[in-house]
N, CA, C and O atoms as a DFTB+ gen file, in Angstrom:
776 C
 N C O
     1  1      50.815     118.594      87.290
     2  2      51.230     117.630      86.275
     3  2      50.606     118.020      84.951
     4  3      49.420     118.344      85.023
     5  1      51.083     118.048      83.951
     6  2      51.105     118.594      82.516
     7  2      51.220     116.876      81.924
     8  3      52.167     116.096      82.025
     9  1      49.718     116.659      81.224
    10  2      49.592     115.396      80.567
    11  2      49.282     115.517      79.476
    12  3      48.096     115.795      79.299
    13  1      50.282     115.352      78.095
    14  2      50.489     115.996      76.895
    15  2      49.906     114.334      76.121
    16  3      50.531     113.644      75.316
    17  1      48.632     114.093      76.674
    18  2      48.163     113.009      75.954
    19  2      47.966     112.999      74.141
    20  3      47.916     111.909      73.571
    21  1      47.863     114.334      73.322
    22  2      48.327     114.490      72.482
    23  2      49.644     114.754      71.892
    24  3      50.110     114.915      70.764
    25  1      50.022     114.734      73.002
    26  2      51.894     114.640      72.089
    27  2      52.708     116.406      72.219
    28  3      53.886     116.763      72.186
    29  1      51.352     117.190      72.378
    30  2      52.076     118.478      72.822
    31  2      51.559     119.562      73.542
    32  3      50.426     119.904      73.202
    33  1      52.133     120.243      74.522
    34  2      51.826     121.562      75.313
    35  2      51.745     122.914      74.567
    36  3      52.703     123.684      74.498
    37  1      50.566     123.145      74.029
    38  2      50.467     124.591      73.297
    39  2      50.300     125.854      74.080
    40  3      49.491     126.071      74.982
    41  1      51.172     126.618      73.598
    42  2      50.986     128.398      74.823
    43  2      50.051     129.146      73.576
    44  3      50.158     129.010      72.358
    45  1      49.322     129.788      74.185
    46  2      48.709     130.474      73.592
    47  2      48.477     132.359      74.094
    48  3      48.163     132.691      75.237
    49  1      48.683     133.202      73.119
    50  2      48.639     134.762      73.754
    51  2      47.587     134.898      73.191
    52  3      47.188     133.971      72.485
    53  1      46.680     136.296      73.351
    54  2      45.358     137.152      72.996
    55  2      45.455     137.057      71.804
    56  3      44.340     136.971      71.290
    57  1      46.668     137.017      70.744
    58  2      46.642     136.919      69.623
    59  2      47.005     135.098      68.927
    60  3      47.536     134.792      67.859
    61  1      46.547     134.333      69.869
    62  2      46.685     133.134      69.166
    63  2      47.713     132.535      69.836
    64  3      48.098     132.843      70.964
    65  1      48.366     131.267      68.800
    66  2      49.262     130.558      69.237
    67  2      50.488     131.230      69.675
    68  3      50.647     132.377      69.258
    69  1      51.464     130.683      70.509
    70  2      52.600     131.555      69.871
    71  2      53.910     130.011      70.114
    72  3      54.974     130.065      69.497
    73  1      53.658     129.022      70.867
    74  2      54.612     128.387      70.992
    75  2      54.130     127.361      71.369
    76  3      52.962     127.517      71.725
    77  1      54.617     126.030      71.488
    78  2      54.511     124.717      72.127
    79  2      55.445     124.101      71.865
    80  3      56.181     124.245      70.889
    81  1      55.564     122.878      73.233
    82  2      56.162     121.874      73.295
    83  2      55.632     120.489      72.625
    84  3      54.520     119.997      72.812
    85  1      56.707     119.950      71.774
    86  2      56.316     119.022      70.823
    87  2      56.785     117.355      71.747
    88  3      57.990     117.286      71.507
    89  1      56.601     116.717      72.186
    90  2      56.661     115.270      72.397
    91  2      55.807     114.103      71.509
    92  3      54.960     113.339      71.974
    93  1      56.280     114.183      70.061
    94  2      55.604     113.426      69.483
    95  2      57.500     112.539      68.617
    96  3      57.847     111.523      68.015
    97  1      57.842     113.269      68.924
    98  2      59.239     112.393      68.016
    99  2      59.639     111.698      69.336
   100  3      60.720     111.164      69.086
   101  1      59.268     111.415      70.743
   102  2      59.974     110.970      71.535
   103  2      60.665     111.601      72.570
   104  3      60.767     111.174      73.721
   105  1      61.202     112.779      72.056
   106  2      62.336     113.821      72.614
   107  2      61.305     114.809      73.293
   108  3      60.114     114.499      73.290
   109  1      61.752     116.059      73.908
   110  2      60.936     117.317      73.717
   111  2      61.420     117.993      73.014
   112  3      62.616     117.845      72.763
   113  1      60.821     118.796      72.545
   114  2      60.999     119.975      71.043
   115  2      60.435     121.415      71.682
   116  3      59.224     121.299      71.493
   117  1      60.578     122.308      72.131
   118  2      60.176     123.459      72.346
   119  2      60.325     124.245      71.035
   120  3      61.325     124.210      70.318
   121  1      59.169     124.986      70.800
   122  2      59.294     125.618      69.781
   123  2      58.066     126.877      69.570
   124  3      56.895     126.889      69.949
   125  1      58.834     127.864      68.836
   126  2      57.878     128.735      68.594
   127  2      57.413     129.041      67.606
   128  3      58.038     128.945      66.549
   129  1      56.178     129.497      67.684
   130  2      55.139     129.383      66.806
   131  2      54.968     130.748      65.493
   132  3      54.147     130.780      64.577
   133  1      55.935     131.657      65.789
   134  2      55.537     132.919      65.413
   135  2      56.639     132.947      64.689
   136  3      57.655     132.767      65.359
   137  1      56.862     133.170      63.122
   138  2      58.414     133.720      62.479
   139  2      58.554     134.915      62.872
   140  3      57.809     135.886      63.004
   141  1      60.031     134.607      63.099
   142  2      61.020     135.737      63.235
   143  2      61.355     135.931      64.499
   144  3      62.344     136.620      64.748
   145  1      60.317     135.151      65.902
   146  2      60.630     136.374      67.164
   147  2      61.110     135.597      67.793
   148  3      61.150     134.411      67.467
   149  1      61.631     136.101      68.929
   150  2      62.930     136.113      69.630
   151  2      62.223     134.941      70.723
   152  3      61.007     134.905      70.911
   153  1      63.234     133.965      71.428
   154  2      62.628     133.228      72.403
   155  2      63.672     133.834      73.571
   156  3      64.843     134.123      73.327
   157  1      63.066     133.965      74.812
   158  2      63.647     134.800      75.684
   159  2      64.006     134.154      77.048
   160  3      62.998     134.074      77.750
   161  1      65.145     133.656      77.661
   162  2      65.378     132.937      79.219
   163  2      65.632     134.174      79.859
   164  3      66.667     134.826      79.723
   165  1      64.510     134.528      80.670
   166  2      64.698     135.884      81.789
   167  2      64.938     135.192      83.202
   168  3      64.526     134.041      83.348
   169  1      65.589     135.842      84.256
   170  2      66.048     135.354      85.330
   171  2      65.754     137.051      85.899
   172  3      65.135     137.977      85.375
   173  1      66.524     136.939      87.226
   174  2      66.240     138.483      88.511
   175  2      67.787     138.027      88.817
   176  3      67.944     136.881      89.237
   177  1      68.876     138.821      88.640
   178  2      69.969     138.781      89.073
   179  2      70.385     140.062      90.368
   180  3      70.858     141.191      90.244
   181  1      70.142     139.613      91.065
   182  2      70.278     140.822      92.568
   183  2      69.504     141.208      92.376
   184  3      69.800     142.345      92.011
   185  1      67.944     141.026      92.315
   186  2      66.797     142.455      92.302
   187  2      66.446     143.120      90.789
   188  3      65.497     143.898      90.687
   189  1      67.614     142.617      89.144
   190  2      67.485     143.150      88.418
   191  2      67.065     142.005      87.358
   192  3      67.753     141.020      87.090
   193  1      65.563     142.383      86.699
   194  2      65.536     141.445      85.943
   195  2      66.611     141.547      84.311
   196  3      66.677     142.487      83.518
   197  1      67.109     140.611      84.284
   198  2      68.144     140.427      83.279
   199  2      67.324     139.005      81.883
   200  3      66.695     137.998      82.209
   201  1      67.593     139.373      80.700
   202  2      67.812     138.172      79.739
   203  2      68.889     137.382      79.893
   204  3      69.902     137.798      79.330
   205  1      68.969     136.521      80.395
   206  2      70.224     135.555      80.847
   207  2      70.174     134.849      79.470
   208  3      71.373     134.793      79.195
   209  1      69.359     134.144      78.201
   210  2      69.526     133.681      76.821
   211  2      68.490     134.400      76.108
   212  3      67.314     134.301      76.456
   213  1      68.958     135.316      74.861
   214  2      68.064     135.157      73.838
   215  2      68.454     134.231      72.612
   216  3      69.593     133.956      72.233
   217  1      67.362     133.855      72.131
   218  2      67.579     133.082      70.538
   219  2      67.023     133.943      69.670
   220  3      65.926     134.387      70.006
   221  1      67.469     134.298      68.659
   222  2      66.840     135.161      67.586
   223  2      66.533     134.279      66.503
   224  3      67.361     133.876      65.686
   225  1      65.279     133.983      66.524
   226  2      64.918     133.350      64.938
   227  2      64.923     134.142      63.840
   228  3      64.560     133.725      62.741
   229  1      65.197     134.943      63.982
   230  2      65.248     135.644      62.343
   231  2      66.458     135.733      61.896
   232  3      66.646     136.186      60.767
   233  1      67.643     135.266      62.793
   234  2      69.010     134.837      62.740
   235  2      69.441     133.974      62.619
   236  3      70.661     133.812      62.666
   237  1      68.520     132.992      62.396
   238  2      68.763     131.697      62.003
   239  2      69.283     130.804      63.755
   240  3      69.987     129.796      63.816
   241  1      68.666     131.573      65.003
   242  2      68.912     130.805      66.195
   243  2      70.066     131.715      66.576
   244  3      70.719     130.973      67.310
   245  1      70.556     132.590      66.537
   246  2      71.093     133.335      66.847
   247  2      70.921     133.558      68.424
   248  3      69.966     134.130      68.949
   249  1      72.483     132.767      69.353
   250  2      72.145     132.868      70.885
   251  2      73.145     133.866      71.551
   252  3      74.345     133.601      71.475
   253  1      72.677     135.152      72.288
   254  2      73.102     136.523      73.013
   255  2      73.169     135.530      74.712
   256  3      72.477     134.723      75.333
   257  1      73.899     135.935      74.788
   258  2      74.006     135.283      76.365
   259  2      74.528     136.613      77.312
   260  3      75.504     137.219      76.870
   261  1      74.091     136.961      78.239
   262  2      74.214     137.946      79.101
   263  2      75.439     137.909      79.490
   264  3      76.161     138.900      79.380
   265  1      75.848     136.800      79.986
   266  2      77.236     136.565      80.749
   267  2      78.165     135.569      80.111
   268  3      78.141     135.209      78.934
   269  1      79.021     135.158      81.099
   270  2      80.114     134.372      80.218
   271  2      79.310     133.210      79.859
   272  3      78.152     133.058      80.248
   273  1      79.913     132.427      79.144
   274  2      79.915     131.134      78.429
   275  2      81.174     130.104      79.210
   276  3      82.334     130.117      78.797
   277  1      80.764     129.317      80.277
   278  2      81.594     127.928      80.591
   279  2      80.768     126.849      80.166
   280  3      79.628     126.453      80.408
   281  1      82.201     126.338      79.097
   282  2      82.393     124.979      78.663
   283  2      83.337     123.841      79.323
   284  3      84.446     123.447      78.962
   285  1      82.467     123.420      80.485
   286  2      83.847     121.898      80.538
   287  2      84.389     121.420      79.547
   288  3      85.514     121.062      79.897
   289  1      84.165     121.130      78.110
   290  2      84.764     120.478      77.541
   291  2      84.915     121.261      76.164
   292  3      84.492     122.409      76.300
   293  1      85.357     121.018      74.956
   294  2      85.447     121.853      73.969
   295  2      84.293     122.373      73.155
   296  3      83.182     121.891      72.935
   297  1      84.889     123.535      72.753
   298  2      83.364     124.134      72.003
   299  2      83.818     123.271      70.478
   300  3      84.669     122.390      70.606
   301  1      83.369     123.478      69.365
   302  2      83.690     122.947      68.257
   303  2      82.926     123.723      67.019
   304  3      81.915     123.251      66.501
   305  1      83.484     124.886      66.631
   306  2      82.616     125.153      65.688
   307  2      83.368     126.058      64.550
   308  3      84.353     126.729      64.858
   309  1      82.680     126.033      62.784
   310  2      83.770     126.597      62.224
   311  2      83.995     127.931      61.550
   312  3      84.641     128.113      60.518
   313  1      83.113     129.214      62.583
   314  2      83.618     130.289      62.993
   315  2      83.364     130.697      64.193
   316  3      82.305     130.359      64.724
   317  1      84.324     131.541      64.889
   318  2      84.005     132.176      65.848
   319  2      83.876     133.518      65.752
   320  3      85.013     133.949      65.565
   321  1      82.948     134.587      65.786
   322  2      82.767     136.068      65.423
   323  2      82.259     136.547      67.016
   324  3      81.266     136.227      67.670
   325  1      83.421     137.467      67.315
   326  2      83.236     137.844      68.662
   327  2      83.041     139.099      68.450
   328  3      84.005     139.591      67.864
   329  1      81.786     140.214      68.785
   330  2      81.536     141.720      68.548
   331  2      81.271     142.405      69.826
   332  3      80.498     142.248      70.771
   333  1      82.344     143.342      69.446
   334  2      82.320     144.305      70.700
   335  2      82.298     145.997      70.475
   336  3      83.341     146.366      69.935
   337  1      81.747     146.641      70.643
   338  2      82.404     148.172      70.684
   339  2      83.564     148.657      70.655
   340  3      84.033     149.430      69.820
   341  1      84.165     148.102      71.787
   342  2      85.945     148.581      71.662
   343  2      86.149     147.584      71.931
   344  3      85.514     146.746      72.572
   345  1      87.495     147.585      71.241
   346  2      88.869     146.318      71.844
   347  2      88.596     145.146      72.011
   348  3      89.067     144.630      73.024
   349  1      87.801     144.348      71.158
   350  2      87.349     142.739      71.399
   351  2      88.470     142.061      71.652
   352  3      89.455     142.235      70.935
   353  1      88.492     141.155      72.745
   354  2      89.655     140.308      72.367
   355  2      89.149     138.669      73.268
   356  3      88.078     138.783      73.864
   357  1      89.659     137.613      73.350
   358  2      89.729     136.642      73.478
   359  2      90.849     136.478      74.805
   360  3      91.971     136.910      74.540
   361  1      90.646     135.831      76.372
   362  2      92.009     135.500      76.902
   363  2      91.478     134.306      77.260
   364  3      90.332     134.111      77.665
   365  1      92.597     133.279      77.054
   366  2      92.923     131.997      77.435
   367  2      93.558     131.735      78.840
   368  3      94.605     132.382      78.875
   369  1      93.415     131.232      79.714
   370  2      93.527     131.297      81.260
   371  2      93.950     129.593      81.850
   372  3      93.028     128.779      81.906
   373  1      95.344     129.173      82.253
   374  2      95.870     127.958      82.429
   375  2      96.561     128.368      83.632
   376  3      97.564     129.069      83.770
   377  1      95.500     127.541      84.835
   378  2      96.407     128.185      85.727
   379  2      96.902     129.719      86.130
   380  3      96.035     130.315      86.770
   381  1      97.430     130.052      86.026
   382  2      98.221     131.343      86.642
   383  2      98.628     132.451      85.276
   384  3      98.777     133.670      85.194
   385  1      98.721     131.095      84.121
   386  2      99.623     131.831      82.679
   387  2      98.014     132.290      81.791
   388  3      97.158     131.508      81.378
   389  1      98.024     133.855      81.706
   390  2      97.125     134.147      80.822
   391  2      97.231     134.203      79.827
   392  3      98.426     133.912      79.781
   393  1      96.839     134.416      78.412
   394  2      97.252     134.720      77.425
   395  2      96.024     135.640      76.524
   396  3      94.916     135.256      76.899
   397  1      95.919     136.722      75.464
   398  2      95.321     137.181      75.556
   399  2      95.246     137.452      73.830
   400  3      96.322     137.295      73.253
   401  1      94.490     137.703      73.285
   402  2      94.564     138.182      71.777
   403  2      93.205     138.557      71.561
   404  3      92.125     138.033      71.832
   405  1      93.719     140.089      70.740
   406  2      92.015     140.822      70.159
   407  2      92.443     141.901      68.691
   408  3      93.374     141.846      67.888
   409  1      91.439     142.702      68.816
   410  2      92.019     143.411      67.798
   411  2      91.780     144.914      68.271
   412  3      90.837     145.170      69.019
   413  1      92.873     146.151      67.705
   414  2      92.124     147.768      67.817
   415  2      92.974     148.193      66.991
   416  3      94.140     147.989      66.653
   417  1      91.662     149.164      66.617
   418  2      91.969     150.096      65.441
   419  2      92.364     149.381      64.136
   420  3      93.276     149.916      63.505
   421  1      91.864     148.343      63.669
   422  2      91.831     147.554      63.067
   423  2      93.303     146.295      62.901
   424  3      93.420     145.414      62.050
   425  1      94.198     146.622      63.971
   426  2      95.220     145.616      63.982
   427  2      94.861     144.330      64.964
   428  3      93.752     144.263      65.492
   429  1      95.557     143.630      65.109
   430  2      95.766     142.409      65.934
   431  2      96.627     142.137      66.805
   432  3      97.705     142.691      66.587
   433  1      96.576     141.282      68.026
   434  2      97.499     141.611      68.853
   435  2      97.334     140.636      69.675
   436  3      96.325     139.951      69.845
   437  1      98.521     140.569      70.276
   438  2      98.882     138.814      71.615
   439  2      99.546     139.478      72.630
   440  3     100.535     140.172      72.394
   441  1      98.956     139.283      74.071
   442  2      99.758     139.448      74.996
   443  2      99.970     138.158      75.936
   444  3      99.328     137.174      75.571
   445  1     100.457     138.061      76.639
   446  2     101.064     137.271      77.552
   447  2     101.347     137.662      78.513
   448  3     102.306     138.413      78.688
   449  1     100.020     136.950      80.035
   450  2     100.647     137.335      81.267
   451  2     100.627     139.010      81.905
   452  3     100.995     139.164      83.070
   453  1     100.213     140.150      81.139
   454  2     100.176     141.195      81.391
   455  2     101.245     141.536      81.186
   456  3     101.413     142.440      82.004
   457  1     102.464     141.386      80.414
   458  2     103.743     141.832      80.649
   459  2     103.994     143.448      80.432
   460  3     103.335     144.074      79.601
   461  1     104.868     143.982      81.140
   462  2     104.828     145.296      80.418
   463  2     105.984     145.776      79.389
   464  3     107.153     145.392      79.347
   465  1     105.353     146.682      78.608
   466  2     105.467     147.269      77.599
   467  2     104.973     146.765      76.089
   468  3     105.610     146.532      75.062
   469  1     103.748     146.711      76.367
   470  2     102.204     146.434      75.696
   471  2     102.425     145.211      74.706
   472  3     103.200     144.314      75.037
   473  1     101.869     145.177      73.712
   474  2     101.752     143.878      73.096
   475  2     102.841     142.917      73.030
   476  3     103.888     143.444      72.652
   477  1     102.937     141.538      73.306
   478  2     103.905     140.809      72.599
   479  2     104.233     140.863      71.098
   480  3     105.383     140.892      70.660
   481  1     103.125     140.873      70.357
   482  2     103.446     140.314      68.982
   483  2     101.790     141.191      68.421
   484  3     100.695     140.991      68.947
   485  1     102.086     142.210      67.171
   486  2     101.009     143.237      67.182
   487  2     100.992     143.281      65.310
   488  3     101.919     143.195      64.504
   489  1      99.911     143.405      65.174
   490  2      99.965     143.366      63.701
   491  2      98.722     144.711      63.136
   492  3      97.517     144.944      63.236
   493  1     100.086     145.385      62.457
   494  2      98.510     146.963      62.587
   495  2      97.671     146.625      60.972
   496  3      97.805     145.729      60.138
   497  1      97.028     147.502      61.044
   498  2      96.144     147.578      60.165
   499  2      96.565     147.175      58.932
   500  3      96.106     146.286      58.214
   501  1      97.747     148.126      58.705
   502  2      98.657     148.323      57.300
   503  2      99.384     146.876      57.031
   504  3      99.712     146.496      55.907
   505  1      99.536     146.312      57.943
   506  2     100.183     145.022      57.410
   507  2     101.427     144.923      58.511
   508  3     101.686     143.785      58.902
   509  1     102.073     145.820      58.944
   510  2     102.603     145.570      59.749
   511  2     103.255     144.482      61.191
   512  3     102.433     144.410      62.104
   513  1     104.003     144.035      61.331
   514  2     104.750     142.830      62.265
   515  2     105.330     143.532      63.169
   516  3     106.045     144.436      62.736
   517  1     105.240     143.384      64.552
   518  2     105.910     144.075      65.328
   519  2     106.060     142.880      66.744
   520  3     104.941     142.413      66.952
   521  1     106.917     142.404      67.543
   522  2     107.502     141.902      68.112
   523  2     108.587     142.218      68.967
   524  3     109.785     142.188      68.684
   525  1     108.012     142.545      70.121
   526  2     108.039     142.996      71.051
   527  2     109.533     142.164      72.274
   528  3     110.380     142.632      73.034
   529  1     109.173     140.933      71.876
   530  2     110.445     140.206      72.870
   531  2     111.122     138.836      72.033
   532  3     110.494     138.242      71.157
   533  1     112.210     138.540      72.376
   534  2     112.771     137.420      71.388
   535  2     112.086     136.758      70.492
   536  3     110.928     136.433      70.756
   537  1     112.638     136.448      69.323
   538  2     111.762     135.274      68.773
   539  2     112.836     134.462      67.929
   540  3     113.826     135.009      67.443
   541  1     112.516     132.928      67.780
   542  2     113.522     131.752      67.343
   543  2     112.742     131.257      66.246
   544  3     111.638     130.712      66.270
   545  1     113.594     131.571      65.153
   546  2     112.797     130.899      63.938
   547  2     113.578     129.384      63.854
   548  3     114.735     129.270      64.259
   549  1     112.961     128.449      63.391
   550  2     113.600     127.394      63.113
   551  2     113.950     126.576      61.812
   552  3     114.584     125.573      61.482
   553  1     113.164     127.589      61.254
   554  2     112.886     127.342      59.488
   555  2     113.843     128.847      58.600
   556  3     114.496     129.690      59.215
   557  1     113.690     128.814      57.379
   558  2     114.679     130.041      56.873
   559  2     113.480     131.318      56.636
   560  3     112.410     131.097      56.069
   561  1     113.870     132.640      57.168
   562  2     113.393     133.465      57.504
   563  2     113.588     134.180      55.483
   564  3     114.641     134.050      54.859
   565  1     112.753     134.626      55.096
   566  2     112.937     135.107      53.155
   567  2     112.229     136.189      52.968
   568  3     111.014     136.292      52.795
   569  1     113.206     137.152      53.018
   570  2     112.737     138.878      52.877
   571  2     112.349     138.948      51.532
   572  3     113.344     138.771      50.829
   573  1     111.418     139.116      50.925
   574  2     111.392     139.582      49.488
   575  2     111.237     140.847      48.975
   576  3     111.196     141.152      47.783
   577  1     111.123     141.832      50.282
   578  2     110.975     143.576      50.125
   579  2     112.313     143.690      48.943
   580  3     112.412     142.546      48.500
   581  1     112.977     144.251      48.513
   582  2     113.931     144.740      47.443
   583  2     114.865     146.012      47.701
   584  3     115.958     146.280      47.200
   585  1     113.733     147.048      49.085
   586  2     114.364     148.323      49.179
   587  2     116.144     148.158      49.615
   588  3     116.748     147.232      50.158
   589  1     116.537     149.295      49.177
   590  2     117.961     149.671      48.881
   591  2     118.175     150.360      49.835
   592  3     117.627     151.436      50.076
   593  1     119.370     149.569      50.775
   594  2     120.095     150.520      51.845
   595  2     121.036     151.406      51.081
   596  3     121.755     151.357      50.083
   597  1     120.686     152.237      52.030
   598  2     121.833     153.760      52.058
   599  2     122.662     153.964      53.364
   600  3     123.692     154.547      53.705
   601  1     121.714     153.206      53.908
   602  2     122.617     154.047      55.481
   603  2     122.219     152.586      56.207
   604  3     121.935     151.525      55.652
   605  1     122.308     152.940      57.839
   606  2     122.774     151.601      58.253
   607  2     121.211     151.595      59.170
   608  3     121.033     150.960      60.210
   609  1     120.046     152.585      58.387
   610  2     118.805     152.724      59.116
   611  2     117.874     152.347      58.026
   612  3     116.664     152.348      58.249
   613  1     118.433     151.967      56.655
   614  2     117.159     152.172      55.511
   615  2     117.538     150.484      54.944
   616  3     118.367     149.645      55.295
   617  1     116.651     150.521      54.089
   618  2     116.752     149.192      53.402
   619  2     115.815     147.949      53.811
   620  3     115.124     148.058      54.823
   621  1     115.784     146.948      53.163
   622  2     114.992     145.345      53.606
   623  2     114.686     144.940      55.023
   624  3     113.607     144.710      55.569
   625  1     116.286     144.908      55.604
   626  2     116.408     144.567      56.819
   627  2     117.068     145.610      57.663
   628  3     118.119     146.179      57.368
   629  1     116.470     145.777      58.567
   630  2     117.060     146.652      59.628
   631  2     117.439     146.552      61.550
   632  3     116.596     146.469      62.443
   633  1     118.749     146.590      61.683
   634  2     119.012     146.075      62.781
   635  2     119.449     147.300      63.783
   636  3     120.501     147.927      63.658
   637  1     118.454     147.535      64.805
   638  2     119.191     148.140      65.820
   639  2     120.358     148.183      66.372
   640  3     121.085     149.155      66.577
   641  1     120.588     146.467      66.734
   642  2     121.609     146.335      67.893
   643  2     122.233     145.576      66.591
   644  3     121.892     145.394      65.423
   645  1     123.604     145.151      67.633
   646  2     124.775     144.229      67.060
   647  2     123.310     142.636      66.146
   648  3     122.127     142.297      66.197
   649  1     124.473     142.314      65.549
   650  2     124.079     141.285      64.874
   651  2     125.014     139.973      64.704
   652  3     125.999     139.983      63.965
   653  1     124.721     139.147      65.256
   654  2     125.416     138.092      65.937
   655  2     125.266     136.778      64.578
   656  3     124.257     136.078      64.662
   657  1     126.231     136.488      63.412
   658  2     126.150     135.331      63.018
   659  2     127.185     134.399      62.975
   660  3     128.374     134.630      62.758
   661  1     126.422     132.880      63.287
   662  2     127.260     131.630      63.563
   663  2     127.889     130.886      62.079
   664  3     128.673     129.941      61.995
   665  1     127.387     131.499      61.228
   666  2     127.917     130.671      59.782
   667  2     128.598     131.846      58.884
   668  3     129.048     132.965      59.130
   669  1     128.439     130.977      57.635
   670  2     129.189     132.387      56.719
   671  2     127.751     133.529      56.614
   672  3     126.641     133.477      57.143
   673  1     128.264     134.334      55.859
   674  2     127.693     135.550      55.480
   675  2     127.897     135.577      53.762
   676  3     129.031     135.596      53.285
   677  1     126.687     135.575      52.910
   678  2     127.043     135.946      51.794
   679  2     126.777     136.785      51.501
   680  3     125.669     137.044      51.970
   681  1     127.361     137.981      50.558
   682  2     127.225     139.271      49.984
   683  2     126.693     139.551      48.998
   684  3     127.764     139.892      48.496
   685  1     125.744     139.800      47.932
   686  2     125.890     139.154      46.895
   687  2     126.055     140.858      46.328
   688  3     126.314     140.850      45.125
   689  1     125.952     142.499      46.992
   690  2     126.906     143.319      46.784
   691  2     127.567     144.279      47.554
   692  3     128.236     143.875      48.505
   693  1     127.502     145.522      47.310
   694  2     128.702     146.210      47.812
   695  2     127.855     145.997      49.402
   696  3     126.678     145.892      49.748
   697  1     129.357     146.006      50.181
   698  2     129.894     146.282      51.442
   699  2     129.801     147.634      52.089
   700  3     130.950     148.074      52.034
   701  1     129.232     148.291      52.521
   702  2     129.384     149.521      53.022
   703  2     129.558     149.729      54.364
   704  3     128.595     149.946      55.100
   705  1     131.239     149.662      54.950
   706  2     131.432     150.282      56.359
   707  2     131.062     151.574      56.410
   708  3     131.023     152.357      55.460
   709  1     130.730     151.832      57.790
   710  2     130.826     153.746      58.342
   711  2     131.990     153.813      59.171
   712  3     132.907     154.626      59.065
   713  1     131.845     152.638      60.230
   714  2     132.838     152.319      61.273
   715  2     134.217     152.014      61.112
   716  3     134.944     152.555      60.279
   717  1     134.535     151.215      61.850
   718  2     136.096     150.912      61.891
   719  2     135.860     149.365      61.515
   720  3     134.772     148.982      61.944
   721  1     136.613     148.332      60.801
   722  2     136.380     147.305      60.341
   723  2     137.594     146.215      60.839
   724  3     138.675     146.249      60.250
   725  1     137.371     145.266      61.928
   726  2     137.906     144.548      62.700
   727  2     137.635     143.003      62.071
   728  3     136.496     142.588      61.856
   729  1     138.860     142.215      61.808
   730  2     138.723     140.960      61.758
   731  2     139.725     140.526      62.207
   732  3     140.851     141.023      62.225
   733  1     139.212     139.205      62.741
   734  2     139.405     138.677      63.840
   735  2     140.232     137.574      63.459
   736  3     141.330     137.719      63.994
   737  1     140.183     136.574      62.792
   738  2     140.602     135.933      61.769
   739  2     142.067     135.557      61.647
   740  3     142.835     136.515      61.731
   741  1     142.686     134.210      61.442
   742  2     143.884     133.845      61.173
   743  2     144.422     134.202      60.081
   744  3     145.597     134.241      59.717
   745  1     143.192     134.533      59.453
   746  2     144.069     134.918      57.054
   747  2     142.478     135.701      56.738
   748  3     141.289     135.540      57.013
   749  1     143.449     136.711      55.910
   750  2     142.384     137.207      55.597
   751  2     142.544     137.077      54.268
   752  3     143.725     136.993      53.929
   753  1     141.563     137.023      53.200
   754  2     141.929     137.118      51.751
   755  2     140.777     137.454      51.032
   756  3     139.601     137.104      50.934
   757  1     141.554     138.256      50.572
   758  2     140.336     139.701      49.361
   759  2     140.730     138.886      48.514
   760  3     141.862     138.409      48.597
   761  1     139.977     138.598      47.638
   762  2     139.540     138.495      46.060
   763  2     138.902     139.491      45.192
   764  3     137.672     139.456      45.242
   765  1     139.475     140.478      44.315
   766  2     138.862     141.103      43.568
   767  2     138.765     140.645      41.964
   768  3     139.479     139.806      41.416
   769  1     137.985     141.211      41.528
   770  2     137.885     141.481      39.816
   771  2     138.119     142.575      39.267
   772  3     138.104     142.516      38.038
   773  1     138.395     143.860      39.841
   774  2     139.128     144.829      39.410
   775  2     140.031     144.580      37.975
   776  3     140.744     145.481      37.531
């Protein structure tokens, strides 16, 4: 039994203080005594002693955790800075549906589920958008690039496959077929200014 009839438990090393427990506000307060150094939770994981928490005081509390981090309930905080060597990323896990987002080579990237043929939705370094499987906008989609088609591979917008629209189409210039030009249509009527 530890009877902190003064209010606190002092540790002391060959060189003096280095830490104590404070019970004078009511609460306990663990704290160390020395700026800057590290407070250390060591454990033996299979035979190997491991740091299971450090705190770095010279980091302002700065906490390294050996292993994962479970939260029953939400974390809440307003950054998250995750550092890794290679390929940091973040996966979210519901049930069966994974979901996954990190960054390499300085882009960004979302997968889903492991699907194959690599990222869902990938954003490289340069600025780049790349999208990998359907996507439904529901709002108006506003190209402001300017580049000038020539061919049916260059320009603003560029479409692999057929291009499927349910309303009109406005032009605002030239028309350029390569193909054969089919309408479908009850009346057709050109308007020129020629």
């Amino acid at each position: 039994v530890l009877d902190a009839h003064g209010n606190q438990v002092i540790f002391k090393g060959s060189g003096g203080q280095v830490g104590f427990i404070d019970l004078a506000t009511g609460r306990m307060d663990i704290k160390s005594s020395t700026a800057d150094q590290q407070m250390r939770f060591q454990g033996n994981d299979d035979g190997v002693a491991i740091n299971a928490l450090v705190l770095d005081m010279a980091n302002g509390g700065r906490a390294t955790f050996n292993e994962q981090i479970i939260a029953q309930s939400s974390i809440t905080t307003n950054r998250l800075n995750i550092i890794n060597g290679t390929s940091p990323y973040i996966e979210f896990t519901e049930g069966t549906d994974v979901v996954q987002m990190g960054v390499d080579n300085g882009g960004f990237w979302i997968r889903q589920n492991g699907l194959a043929g690599g990222d869902e939705i990938s954003i490289s370094s340069s600025g780049n958008l790349q999208v990998n499987h359907d996507a439904g906008f529901a709002g108006i989609v506003n190209i402001t690039n300017n580049t000038t088609s020539t061919s049916s591979t260059t320009g603003a917008l560029r479409v692999a496959g057929g291009a499927g629209i349910t309303e009109n189409l406005n032009v605002g210039g030239n028309i350029v077929v390569t193909g054969d030009l089919t309408v479908e249509g009850s009346q057709v009527t050109l308007n020129t200014t020629a």
